[in-house]
Amino acid sequence: MASKIGKLPVAIPAGVTVTVADGVVTVKGPKGELKQDYNDLVTVEVKGAEVIVNPAPKTKAETKAASAAHGLYRNLINNMVIGVTKGYSKTLVLTGTGYGAEPNGNKIVMKLGYSNEFIVMIPEGLSVEKSKDGKITISGIDKQKVGEFSAQVRKLRGPEPYKGKGIRYDDEVIRRKVGKTGVK
């Protein structure tokens, strides 16, 4: 059985070049360049304005691992193409009295209700912007880096269910609990 996602070709928009050599896919676009290694369970080839990922000929027996790798590498290449054209971003909301974040060069100084401030180093290739309403936006071309760094920042002070204080994603809904006074 073949991967449903893996069967779909990845369209290459104008201004983007994709090259495949020695087990590495390189995608160059207006926002930058990304590279991804792939294993021998799949073959990757560029045909015209499309990238086609297939299970490797020696795995035509369609093992479960080959099917999983087929869909995985197709999606990773698609994410790379989107990243170098549009980019990715995540918005975090800081909720609480005195909570705040101030980007300063390659670090963020965060006040999260503790006696000390947190200083978080921003990974290379990402940018952080602060808005007036207590939100910070993490953006970059690598979807995995943006998601990983956003999760690390959120983990510093995750949202709590009673007052909703903490760091949460912009589109995240916090299930609120009733405190002691609300239960009779």
mmCIF file of N, CA, C and O in Angstrom, residues 125-184:
data_model
loop_
_atom_site.group_PDB
_atom_site.id
_atom_site.type_symbol
_atom_site.label_atom_id
_atom_site.label_comp_id
_atom_site.label_asym_id
_atom_site.label_seq_id
_atom_site.Cartn_x
_atom_site.Cartn_y
_atom_site.Cartn_z
ATOM 1 N N GLY A 125 18.413 32.094 12.327
ATOM 2 C CA GLY A 125 17.415 31.885 11.284
ATOM 3 C C GLY A 125 16.009 32.253 11.712
ATOM 4 O O GLY A 125 15.095 32.219 10.896
ATOM 5 N N LEU A 126 15.816 32.601 12.980
ATOM 6 C CA LEU A 126 14.490 32.998 13.460
ATOM 7 C C LEU A 126 14.518 34.461 13.860
ATOM 8 O O LEU A 126 15.553 35.006 14.228
ATOM 9 N N SER A 127 13.349 35.098 13.795
ATOM 10 C CA SER A 127 13.228 36.476 14.262
ATOM 11 C C SER A 127 12.029 36.564 15.193
ATOM 12 O O SER A 127 11.055 35.827 15.050
ATOM 13 N N VAL A 128 12.127 37.465 16.176
ATOM 14 C CA VAL A 128 11.063 37.646 17.154
ATOM 15 C C VAL A 128 10.669 39.111 17.172
ATOM 16 O O VAL A 128 11.531 39.991 17.238
ATOM 17 N N GLU A 129 9.354 39.358 17.086
ATOM 18 C CA GLU A 129 8.835 40.720 17.130
ATOM 19 C C GLU A 129 7.804 40.822 18.232
ATOM 20 O O GLU A 129 7.049 39.886 18.477
ATOM 21 N N LYS A 130 7.778 41.973 18.899
ATOM 22 C CA LYS A 130 6.833 42.206 19.981
ATOM 23 C C LYS A 130 5.776 43.191 19.492
ATOM 24 O O LYS A 130 6.086 44.182 18.834
ATOM 25 N N SER A 131 4.511 42.931 19.841
ATOM 26 C CA SER A 131 3.449 43.875 19.507
ATOM 27 C C SER A 131 3.003 44.574 20.777
ATOM 28 O O SER A 131 3.335 44.178 21.885
ATOM 29 N N LYS A 132 2.210 45.611 20.622
ATOM 30 C CA LYS A 132 1.775 46.430 21.747
ATOM 31 C C LYS A 132 0.862 45.692 22.717
ATOM 32 O O LYS A 132 0.823 45.988 23.892
ATOM 33 N N ASP A 133 0.108 44.708 22.231
ATOM 34 C CA ASP A 133 -0.909 44.062 23.060
ATOM 35 C C ASP A 133 -0.413 42.794 23.769
ATOM 36 O O ASP A 133 -1.190 41.897 24.052
ATOM 37 N N GLY A 134 0.877 42.708 24.071
ATOM 38 C CA GLY A 134 1.408 41.591 24.846
ATOM 39 C C GLY A 134 1.627 40.319 24.054
ATOM 40 O O GLY A 134 1.662 39.237 24.617
ATOM 41 N N LYS A 135 1.786 40.434 22.765
ATOM 42 C CA LYS A 135 2.014 39.258 21.920
ATOM 43 C C LYS A 135 3.427 39.310 21.359
ATOM 44 O O LYS A 135 3.958 40.380 21.092
ATOM 45 N N ILE A 136 4.017 38.120 21.184
ATOM 46 C CA ILE A 136 5.290 38.036 20.475
ATOM 47 C C ILE A 136 5.098 37.083 19.294
ATOM 48 O O ILE A 136 4.409 36.080 19.412
ATOM 49 N N THR A 137 5.688 37.445 18.172
ATOM 50 C CA THR A 137 5.589 36.641 16.959
ATOM 51 C C THR A 137 6.964 36.095 16.615
ATOM 52 O O THR A 137 7.915 36.855 16.455
ATOM 53 N N ILE A 138 7.034 34.764 16.519
ATOM 54 C CA ILE A 138 8.268 34.083 16.153
ATOM 55 C C ILE A 138 8.125 33.667 14.697
ATOM 56 O O ILE A 138 7.160 32.989 14.342
ATOM 57 N N SER A 139 9.057 34.069 13.843
ATOM 58 C CA SER A 139 8.934 33.752 12.425
ATOM 59 C C SER A 139 10.278 33.304 11.855
ATOM 60 O O SER A 139 11.334 33.650 12.370
ATOM 61 N N GLY A 140 10.187 32.511 10.778
ATOM 62 C CA GLY A 140 11.369 32.006 10.098
ATOM 63 C C GLY A 140 10.949 31.160 8.910
ATOM 64 O O GLY A 140 9.760 30.983 8.634
ATOM 65 N N ILE A 141 11.944 30.590 8.203
ATOM 66 C CA ILE A 141 11.622 29.798 7.013
ATOM 67 C C ILE A 141 11.525 28.310 7.314
ATOM 68 O O ILE A 141 10.971 27.559 6.535
ATOM 69 N N ASP A 142 12.072 27.877 8.460
ATOM 70 C CA ASP A 142 12.073 26.456 8.811
ATOM 71 C C ASP A 142 10.923 26.175 9.773
ATOM 72 O O ASP A 142 10.941 26.636 10.921
ATOM 73 N N LYS A 143 9.920 25.428 9.323
ATOM 74 C CA LYS A 143 8.729 25.149 10.123
ATOM 75 C C LYS A 143 9.087 24.452 11.432
ATOM 76 O O LYS A 143 8.517 24.754 12.487
ATOM 77 N N GLN A 144 10.021 23.525 11.391
ATOM 78 C CA GLN A 144 10.392 22.775 12.582
ATOM 79 C C GLN A 144 11.053 23.686 13.615
ATOM 80 O O GLN A 144 10.747 23.607 14.798
ATOM 81 N N LYS A 145 11.938 24.575 13.191
ATOM 82 C CA LYS A 145 12.606 25.490 14.121
ATOM 83 C C LYS A 145 11.617 26.458 14.759
ATOM 84 O O LYS A 145 11.705 26.746 15.952
ATOM 85 N N VAL A 146 10.687 26.977 13.969
ATOM 86 C CA VAL A 146 9.691 27.917 14.492
ATOM 87 C C VAL A 146 8.820 27.230 15.543
ATOM 88 O O VAL A 146 8.593 27.761 16.630
ATOM 89 N N GLY A 147 8.362 26.027 15.239
ATOM 90 C CA GLY A 147 7.516 25.292 16.171
ATOM 91 C C GLY A 147 8.261 24.888 17.433
ATOM 92 O O GLY A 147 7.726 25.002 18.547
ATOM 93 N N GLU A 148 9.496 24.437 17.284
ATOM 94 C CA GLU A 148 10.293 24.010 18.430
ATOM 95 C C GLU A 148 10.586 25.173 19.370
ATOM 96 O O GLU A 148 10.433 25.068 20.579
ATOM 97 N N PHE A 149 11.010 26.310 18.818
ATOM 98 C CA PHE A 149 11.337 27.459 19.663
ATOM 99 C C PHE A 149 10.079 28.021 20.333
ATOM 100 O O PHE A 149 10.119 28.407 21.501
ATOM 101 N N SER A 150 8.968 28.036 19.610
ATOM 102 C CA SER A 150 7.705 28.493 20.198
ATOM 103 C C SER A 150 7.317 27.615 21.379
ATOM 104 O O SER A 150 6.880 28.111 22.420
ATOM 105 N N ALA A 151 7.481 26.308 21.240
ATOM 106 C CA ALA A 151 7.147 25.378 22.314
ATOM 107 C C ALA A 151 8.074 25.573 23.512
ATOM 108 O O ALA A 151 7.632 25.499 24.666
ATOM 109 N N GLN A 152 9.355 25.848 23.260
ATOM 110 C CA GLN A 152 10.292 26.080 24.356
ATOM 111 C C GLN A 152 9.943 27.345 25.134
ATOM 112 O O GLN A 152 10.004 27.365 26.362
ATOM 113 N N VAL A 153 9.565 28.399 24.422
ATOM 114 C CA VAL A 153 9.189 29.654 25.088
ATOM 115 C C VAL A 153 7.901 29.449 25.875
ATOM 116 O O VAL A 153 7.779 29.880 27.020
ATOM 117 N N ARG A 154 6.929 28.755 25.304
ATOM 118 C CA ARG A 154 5.652 28.504 25.980
ATOM 119 C C ARG A 154 5.865 27.686 27.249
ATOM 120 O O ARG A 154 5.206 27.882 28.258
ATOM 121 N N LYS A 155 6.815 26.772 27.204
ATOM 122 C CA LYS A 155 7.080 25.877 28.335
ATOM 123 C C LYS A 155 7.631 26.624 29.559
ATOM 124 O O LYS A 155 7.527 26.129 30.679
ATOM 125 N N LEU A 156 8.206 27.821 29.357
ATOM 126 C CA LEU A 156 8.748 28.588 30.474
ATOM 127 C C LEU A 156 7.673 28.920 31.509
ATOM 128 O O LEU A 156 7.939 28.955 32.700
ATOM 129 N N ARG A 157 6.473 29.188 31.057
ATOM 130 C CA ARG A 157 5.357 29.479 31.958
ATOM 131 C C ARG A 157 4.069 29.158 31.206
ATOM 132 O O ARG A 157 3.401 30.034 30.681
ATOM 133 N N GLY A 158 3.739 27.870 31.159
ATOM 134 C CA GLY A 158 2.537 27.423 30.459
ATOM 135 C C GLY A 158 1.279 27.996 31.090
ATOM 136 O O GLY A 158 1.290 28.379 32.262
ATOM 137 N N PRO A 159 0.202 28.078 30.371
ATOM 138 C CA PRO A 159 -1.025 28.657 30.915
ATOM 139 C C PRO A 159 -1.617 27.777 32.015
ATOM 140 O O PRO A 159 -1.590 26.554 31.934
ATOM 141 N N GLU A 160 -2.131 28.415 33.045
ATOM 142 C CA GLU A 160 -2.749 27.649 34.117
ATOM 143 C C GLU A 160 -4.273 27.777 34.001
ATOM 144 O O GLU A 160 -4.778 28.768 33.500
ATOM 145 N N PRO A 161 -5.023 26.764 34.456
ATOM 146 C CA PRO A 161 -6.455 26.702 34.158
ATOM 147 C C PRO A 161 -7.362 27.559 35.045
ATOM 148 O O PRO A 161 -8.530 27.702 34.737
ATOM 149 N N TYR A 162 -6.865 28.151 36.138
ATOM 150 C CA TYR A 162 -7.746 28.891 37.040
ATOM 151 C C TYR A 162 -7.892 30.353 36.658
ATOM 152 O O TYR A 162 -8.996 30.868 36.560
ATOM 153 N N LYS A 163 -6.783 31.034 36.423
ATOM 154 C CA LYS A 163 -6.858 32.443 36.026
ATOM 155 C C LYS A 163 -6.461 32.651 34.565
ATOM 156 O O LYS A 163 -6.620 33.736 34.028
ATOM 157 N N GLY A 164 -5.874 31.637 33.941
ATOM 158 C CA GLY A 164 -5.467 31.743 32.546
ATOM 159 C C GLY A 164 -4.135 32.447 32.364
ATOM 160 O O GLY A 164 -3.782 32.820 31.248
ATOM 161 N N LYS A 165 -3.376 32.648 33.448
ATOM 162 C CA LYS A 165 -2.092 33.326 33.353
ATOM 163 C C LYS A 165 -1.056 32.407 32.718
ATOM 164 O O LYS A 165 -1.116 31.198 32.862
ATOM 165 N N GLY A 166 -0.108 33.009 32.030
ATOM 166 C CA GLY A 166 0.973 32.250 31.431
ATOM 167 C C GLY A 166 1.169 32.603 29.972
ATOM 168 O O GLY A 166 0.687 33.618 29.488
ATOM 169 N N ILE A 167 1.881 31.749 29.270
ATOM 170 C CA ILE A 167 2.151 31.941 27.845
ATOM 171 C C ILE A 167 1.341 30.905 27.078
ATOM 172 O O ILE A 167 1.404 29.718 27.373
ATOM 173 N N ARG A 168 0.584 31.355 26.087
ATOM 174 C CA ARG A 168 -0.210 30.440 25.263
ATOM 175 C C ARG A 168 -0.080 30.861 23.804
ATOM 176 O O ARG A 168 0.305 31.984 23.491
ATOM 177 N N TYR A 169 -0.429 29.917 22.916
ATOM 178 C CA TYR A 169 -0.466 30.241 21.497
ATOM 179 C C TYR A 169 -1.676 31.137 21.240
ATOM 180 O O TYR A 169 -2.668 31.093 21.964
ATOM 181 N N ASP A 170 -1.610 31.943 20.195
ATOM 182 C CA ASP A 170 -2.684 32.888 19.879
ATOM 183 C C ASP A 170 -4.010 32.175 19.620
ATOM 184 O O ASP A 170 -5.070 32.650 20.014
ATOM 185 N N ASP A 171 -3.960 31.013 18.976
ATOM 186 C CA ASP A 171 -5.189 30.302 18.629
ATOM 187 C C ASP A 171 -5.535 29.200 19.630
ATOM 188 O O ASP A 171 -6.465 28.436 19.408
ATOM 189 N N GLU A 172 -4.815 29.122 20.742
ATOM 190 C CA GLU A 172 -5.035 28.084 21.739
ATOM 191 C C GLU A 172 -6.178 28.484 22.677
ATOM 192 O O GLU A 172 -6.272 29.627 23.111
ATOM 193 N N VAL A 173 -7.022 27.533 22.998
ATOM 194 C CA VAL A 173 -8.122 27.762 23.930
ATOM 195 C C VAL A 173 -7.787 27.049 25.234
ATOM 196 O O VAL A 173 -7.529 25.852 25.238
ATOM 197 N N ILE A 174 -7.788 27.791 26.325
ATOM 198 C CA ILE A 174 -7.482 27.231 27.635
ATOM 199 C C ILE A 174 -8.795 26.841 28.308
ATOM 200 O O ILE A 174 -9.683 27.673 28.467
ATOM 201 N N ARG A 175 -8.912 25.577 28.684
ATOM 202 C CA ARG A 175 -10.106 25.119 29.395
ATOM 203 C C ARG A 175 -9.994 25.595 30.832
ATOM 204 O O ARG A 175 -9.106 25.185 31.562
ATOM 205 N N ARG A 176 -10.892 26.481 31.211
ATOM 206 C CA ARG A 176 -10.840 27.080 32.539
ATOM 207 C C ARG A 176 -11.536 26.193 33.549
ATOM 208 O O ARG A 176 -12.548 25.555 33.262
ATOM 209 N N LYS A 177 -11.006 26.181 34.790
ATOM 210 C CA LYS A 177 -11.592 25.428 35.879
ATOM 211 C C LYS A 177 -12.213 26.395 36.875
ATOM 212 O O LYS A 177 -11.768 27.538 37.000
ATOM 213 N N VAL A 178 -13.207 25.930 37.601
ATOM 214 C CA VAL A 178 -13.825 26.729 38.630
ATOM 215 C C VAL A 178 -13.002 26.568 39.901
ATOM 216 O O VAL A 178 -12.625 25.467 40.272
ATOM 217 N N GLY A 179 -12.707 27.678 40.579
ATOM 218 C CA GLY A 179 -11.936 27.627 41.815
ATOM 219 C C GLY A 179 -12.779 27.147 42.982
ATOM 220 O O GLY A 179 -13.945 26.767 42.830
ATOM 221 N N LYS A 180 -12.198 27.173 44.175
ATOM 222 C CA LYS A 180 -12.872 26.699 45.384
ATOM 223 C C LYS A 180 -14.154 27.481 45.650
ATOM 224 O O LYS A 180 -15.159 26.924 46.098
ATOM 225 N N THR A 181 -14.142 28.792 45.411
ATOM 226 C CA THR A 181 -15.309 29.603 45.740
ATOM 227 C C THR A 181 -16.475 29.336 44.808
ATOM 228 O O THR A 181 -17.608 29.627 45.150
ATOM 229 N N GLY A 182 -16.217 28.793 43.634
ATOM 230 C CA GLY A 182 -17.294 28.537 42.670
ATOM 231 C C GLY A 182 -18.024 27.237 42.928
ATOM 232 O O GLY A 182 -19.099 26.989 42.387
ATOM 233 N N VAL A 183 -17.481 26.363 43.762
ATOM 234 C CA VAL A 183 -18.085 25.060 44.015
ATOM 235 C C VAL A 183 -18.852 25.134 45.338
ATOM 236 O O VAL A 183 -18.317 25.504 46.373
ATOM 237 N N LYS A 184 -20.132 24.791 45.325
ATOM 238 C CA LYS A 184 -20.948 24.832 46.542
ATOM 239 C C LYS A 184 -21.592 23.497 46.776
ATOM 240 O O LYS A 184 -21.952 22.777 45.939
#
